[in-house]
Coordinates of C-alpha atoms in Angstrom, one line a residue:
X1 CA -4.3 -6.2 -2.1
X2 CA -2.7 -4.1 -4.7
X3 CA -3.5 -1.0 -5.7
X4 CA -6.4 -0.9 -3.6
X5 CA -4.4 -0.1 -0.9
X6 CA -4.6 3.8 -1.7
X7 CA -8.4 3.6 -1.2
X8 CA -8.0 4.9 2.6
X9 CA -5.3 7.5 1.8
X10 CA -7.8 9.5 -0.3
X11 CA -10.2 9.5 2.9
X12 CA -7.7 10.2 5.2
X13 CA -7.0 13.3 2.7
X14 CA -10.7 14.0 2.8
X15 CA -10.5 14.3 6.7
X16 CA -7.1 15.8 6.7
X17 CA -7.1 17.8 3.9
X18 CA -4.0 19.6 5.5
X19 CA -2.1 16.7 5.6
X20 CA 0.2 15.4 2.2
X21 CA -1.3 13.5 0.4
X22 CA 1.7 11.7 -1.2
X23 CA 2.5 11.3 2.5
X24 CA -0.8 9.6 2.8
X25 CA -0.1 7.1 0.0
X26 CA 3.3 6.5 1.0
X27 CA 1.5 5.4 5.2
X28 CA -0.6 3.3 3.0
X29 CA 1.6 1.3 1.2
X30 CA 4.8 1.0 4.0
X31 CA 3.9 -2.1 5.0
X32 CA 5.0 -3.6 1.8
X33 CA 7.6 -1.3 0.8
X34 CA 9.3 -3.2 4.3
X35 CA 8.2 -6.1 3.3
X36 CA 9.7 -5.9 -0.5
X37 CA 12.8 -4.1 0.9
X38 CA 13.5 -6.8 3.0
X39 CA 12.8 -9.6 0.3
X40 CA 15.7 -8.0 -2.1
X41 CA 17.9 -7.8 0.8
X42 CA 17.9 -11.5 1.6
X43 CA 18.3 -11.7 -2.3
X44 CA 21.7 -9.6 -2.6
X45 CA 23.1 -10.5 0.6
X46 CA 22.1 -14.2 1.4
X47 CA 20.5 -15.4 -2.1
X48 CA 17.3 -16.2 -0.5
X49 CA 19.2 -18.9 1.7
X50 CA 16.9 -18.4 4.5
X51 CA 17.8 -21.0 6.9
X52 CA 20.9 -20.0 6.4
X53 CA 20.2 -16.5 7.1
X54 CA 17.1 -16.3 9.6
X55 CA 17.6 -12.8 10.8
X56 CA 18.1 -10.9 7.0
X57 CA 15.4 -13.3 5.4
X58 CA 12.9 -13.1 8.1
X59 CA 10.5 -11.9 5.5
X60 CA 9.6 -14.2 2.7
X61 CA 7.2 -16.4 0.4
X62 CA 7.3 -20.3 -0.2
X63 CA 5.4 -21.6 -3.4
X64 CA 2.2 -24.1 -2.4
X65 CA 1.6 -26.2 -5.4
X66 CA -1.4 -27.9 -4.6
X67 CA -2.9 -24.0 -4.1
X68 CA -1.3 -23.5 -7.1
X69 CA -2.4 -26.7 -8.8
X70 CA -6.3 -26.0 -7.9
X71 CA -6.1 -22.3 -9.6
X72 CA -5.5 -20.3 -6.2
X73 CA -5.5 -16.8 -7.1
X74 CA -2.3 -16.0 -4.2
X75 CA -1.0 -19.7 -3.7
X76 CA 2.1 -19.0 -1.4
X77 CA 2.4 -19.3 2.2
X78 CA 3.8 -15.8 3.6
X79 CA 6.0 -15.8 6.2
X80 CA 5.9 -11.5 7.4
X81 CA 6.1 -11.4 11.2
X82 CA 7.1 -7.7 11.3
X83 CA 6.3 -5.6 8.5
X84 CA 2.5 -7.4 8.2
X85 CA 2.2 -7.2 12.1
X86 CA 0.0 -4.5 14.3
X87 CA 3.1 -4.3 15.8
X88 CA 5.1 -3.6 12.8
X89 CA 2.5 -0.7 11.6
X90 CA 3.0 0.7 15.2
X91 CA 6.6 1.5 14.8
X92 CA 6.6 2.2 10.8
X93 CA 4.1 4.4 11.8
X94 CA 6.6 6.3 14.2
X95 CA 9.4 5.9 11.6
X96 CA 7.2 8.0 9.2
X97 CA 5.9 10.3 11.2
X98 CA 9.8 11.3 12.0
X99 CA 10.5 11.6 8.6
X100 CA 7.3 13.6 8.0
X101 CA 8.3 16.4 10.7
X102 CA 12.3 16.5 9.4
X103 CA 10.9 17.0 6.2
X104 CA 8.0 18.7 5.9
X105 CA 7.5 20.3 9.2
X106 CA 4.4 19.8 11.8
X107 CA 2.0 22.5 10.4
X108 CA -0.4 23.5 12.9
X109 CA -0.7 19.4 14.3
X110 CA 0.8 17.8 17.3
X111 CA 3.5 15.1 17.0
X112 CA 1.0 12.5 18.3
X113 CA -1.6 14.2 15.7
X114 CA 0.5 13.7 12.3
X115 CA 1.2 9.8 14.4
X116 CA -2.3 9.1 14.8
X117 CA -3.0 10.1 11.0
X118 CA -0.3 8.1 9.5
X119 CA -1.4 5.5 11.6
X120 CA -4.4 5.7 10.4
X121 CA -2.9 5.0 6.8
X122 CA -0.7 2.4 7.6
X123 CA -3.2 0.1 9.6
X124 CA -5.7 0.5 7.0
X125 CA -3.1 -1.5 5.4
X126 CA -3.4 -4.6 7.5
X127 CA -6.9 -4.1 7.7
X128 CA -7.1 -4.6 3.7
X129 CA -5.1 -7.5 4.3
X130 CA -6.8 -9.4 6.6
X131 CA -9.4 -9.3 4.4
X132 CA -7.8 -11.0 1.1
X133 CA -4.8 -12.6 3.1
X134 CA -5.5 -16.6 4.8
X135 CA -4.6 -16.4 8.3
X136 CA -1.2 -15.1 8.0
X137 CA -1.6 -11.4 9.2
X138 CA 0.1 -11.3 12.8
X139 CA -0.9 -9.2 16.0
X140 CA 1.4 -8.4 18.3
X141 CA 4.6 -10.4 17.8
X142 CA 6.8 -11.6 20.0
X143 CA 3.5 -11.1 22.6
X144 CA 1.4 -13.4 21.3
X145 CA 1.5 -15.6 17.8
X146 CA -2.4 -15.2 16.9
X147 CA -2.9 -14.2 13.0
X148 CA -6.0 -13.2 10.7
X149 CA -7.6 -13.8 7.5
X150 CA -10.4 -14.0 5.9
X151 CA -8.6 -15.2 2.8
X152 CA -10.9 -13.7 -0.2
X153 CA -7.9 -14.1 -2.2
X154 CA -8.2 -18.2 -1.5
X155 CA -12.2 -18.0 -1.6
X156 CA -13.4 -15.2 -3.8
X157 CA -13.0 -15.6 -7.6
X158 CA -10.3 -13.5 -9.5
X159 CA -13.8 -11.0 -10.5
X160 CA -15.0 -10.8 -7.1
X161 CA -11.3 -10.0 -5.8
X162 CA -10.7 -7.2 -9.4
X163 CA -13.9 -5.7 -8.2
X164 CA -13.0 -5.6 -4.5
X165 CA -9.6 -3.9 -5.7
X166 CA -11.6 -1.4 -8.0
X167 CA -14.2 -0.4 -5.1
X168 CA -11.0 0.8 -2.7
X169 CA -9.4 2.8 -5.7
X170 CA -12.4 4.5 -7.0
X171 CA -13.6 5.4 -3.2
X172 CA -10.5 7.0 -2.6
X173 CA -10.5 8.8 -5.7
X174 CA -14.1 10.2 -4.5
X175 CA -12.5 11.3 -1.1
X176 CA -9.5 12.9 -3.5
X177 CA -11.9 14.8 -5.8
X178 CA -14.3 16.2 -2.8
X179 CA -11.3 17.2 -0.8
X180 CA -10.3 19.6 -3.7
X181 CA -14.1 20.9 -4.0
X182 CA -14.5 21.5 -0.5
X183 CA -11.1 23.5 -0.3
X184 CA -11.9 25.3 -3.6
X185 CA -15.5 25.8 -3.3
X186 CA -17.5 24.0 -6.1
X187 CA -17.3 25.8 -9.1
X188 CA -13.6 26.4 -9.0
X189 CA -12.8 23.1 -7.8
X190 CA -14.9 21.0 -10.5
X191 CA -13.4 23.7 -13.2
X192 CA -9.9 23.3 -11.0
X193 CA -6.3 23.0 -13.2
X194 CA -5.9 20.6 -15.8
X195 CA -3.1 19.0 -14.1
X196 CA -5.5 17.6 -11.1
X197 CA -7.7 16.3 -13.7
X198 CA -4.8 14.5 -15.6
X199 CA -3.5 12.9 -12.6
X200 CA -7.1 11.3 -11.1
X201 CA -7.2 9.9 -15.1
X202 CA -3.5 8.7 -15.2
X203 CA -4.2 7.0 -11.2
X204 CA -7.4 5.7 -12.2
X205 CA -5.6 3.8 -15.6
X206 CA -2.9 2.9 -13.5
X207 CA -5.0 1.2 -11.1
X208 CA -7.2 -0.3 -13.6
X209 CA -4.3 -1.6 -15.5
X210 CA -2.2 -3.0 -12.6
X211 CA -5.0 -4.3 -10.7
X212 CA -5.7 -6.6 -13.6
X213 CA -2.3 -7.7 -14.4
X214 CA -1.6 -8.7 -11.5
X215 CA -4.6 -10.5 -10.3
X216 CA -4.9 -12.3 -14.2
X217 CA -1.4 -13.1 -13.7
X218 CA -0.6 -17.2 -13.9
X219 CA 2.8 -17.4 -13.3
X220 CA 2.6 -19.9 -10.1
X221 CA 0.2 -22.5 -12.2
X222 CA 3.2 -22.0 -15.0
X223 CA 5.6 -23.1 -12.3
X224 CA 3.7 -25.8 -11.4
X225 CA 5.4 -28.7 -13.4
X226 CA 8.7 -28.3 -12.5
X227 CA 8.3 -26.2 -8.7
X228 CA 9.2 -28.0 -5.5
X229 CA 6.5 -27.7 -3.0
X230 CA 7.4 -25.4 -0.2
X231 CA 10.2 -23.2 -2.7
X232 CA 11.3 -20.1 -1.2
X233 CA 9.6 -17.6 -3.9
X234 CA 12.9 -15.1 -5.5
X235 CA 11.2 -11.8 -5.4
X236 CA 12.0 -11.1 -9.0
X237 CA 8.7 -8.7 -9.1
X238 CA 10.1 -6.3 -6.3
X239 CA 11.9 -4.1 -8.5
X240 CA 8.5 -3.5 -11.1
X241 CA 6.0 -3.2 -7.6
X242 CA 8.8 -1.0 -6.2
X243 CA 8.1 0.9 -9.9
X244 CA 4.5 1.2 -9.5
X245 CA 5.0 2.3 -6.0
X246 CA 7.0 5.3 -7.7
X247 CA 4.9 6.2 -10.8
X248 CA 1.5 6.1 -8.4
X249 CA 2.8 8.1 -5.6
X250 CA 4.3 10.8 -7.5
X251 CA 1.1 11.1 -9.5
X252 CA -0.7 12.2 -6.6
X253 CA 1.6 15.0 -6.0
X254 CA -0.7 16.2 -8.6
X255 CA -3.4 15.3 -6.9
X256 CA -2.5 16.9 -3.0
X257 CA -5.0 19.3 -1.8
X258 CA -2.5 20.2 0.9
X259 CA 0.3 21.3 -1.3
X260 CA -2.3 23.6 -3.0
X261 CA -3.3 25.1 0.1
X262 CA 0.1 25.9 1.4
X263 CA 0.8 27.7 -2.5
X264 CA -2.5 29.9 -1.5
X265 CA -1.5 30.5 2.3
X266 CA 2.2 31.7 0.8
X267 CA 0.9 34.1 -1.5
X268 CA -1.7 35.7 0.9
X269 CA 1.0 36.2 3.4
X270 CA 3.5 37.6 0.5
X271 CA 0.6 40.4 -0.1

């Protein structure tokens, strides 16, 4: 899933209105940040050599032609053990929530409060995933070597799959938009500063756009012809995913209740 993935930080906002936002975006999309991360570093330090390098290039793609071959809308074999693992979102999860409270302080919530939320958002990750993903999605590695899928991205039509993608965004949009009427009453928050209203258009045509692109996107049947079956995949669309990462997240600075409510609480306490 791409974009998509947002779709449960605009509910968790909903329910934890207090709670960043960005934050919130940022615990939705870790997972893959790892993931990506790890890809360029395999890149730049081993050259995708990952035999040669098991432990930097534990993360990667290989290129299945046949999948490729019969129009299969993801046709790679993933090879993710930590970052796309329950076990992986338990400790990203405590790696964010550190960050979190150095940077942004705890609030009014417990350590194991902010944990649990940012859980929350980085499990609903996985979740997504097992959904579109074959069975590649791990438990609990090194415990146990079970993995989900229910592979919509194998199964489901390139429609089916844009609409799935479209339904997460636009719920979490909802969850965004009612958070800032329920913190601003109704009135003030449907009439609430251009800027809010600028960024839920800008993240929606963001969405819409990359979405599209990058579920119409036939690069692997290109590479069809002259890709060896089983290719280690060069993660040459890291950098632009890392891009989108940027452009999306930082829009819904624009979009945070939370940062809203702690400019109100400042100025009542400065009166």
């Amino acid at each position: 899933m791409f974009q998509g993935h947002y779709g449960p930080a605009g509910l968790l906002h909903l329910l934890f209105s207090d709670v960043s936002l960005v934050w919130l975006m940022i615990s939705t999309q870790i997972i893959d940040i790892c993931y990506f991360a790890m890809n360029l570093l395999c890149k730049y330090v081993c050259q995708m050599q990952v035999k040669e390098c098991p432990f930097i290039c534990s993360e990667y793609s290989t290129l299945n032609v046949e999948w490729a071959r019969k129009g299969v809308l993801m046709p790679t074999n993933n090879y993710a053990v930590f970052s796309h693992s329950l076990s992986g979102s338990v400790v990203l999860s405590l790696i964010l929530t550190v960050l979190y409270v150095m940077i942004r302080g705890r609030g009014k919530r417990s350590f194991l409060s902010l944990y649990s939320i940012m859980f929350m958002g980085v499990v609903s990750h996985w979740l997504l995933d097992v959904v579109v993903h074959r069975p590649d999605m791990s438990l609990f590695p090194p415990w146990t070597h079970s993995r989900l899928g229910m592979g919509t991205w194998h199964y489901w039509s390139r429609l089916q799959n844009l609409l799935l993608e479209y339904s997460c965004v636009f719920v979490g949009l909802v969850g965004i938009i009612a958070t800032r009427i329920m913190n601003d009453g109704m009135t003030k928050g449907v009439t609430s500063q251009w800027s809010f209203w600028m960024a839920c258009g800008c993240y929606s045509l963001l969405a819409v756009v990359l979405n599209y692109v990058a579920l119409y996107d036939d690069t692997p049947q290109k590479m069809t012809e002259t890709a060896v079956d089983g290719a280690v995949l060069q993660p040459d669309h890291a950098i632009p995913v890392f891009i989108s990462y940027v452009i999306s997240i930082s829009i819904s600075y624009w979009m945070d209740s939370s940062r809203r409510s702690s400019t109100q609480d400042a100025s009542k306490k400065n009166k």
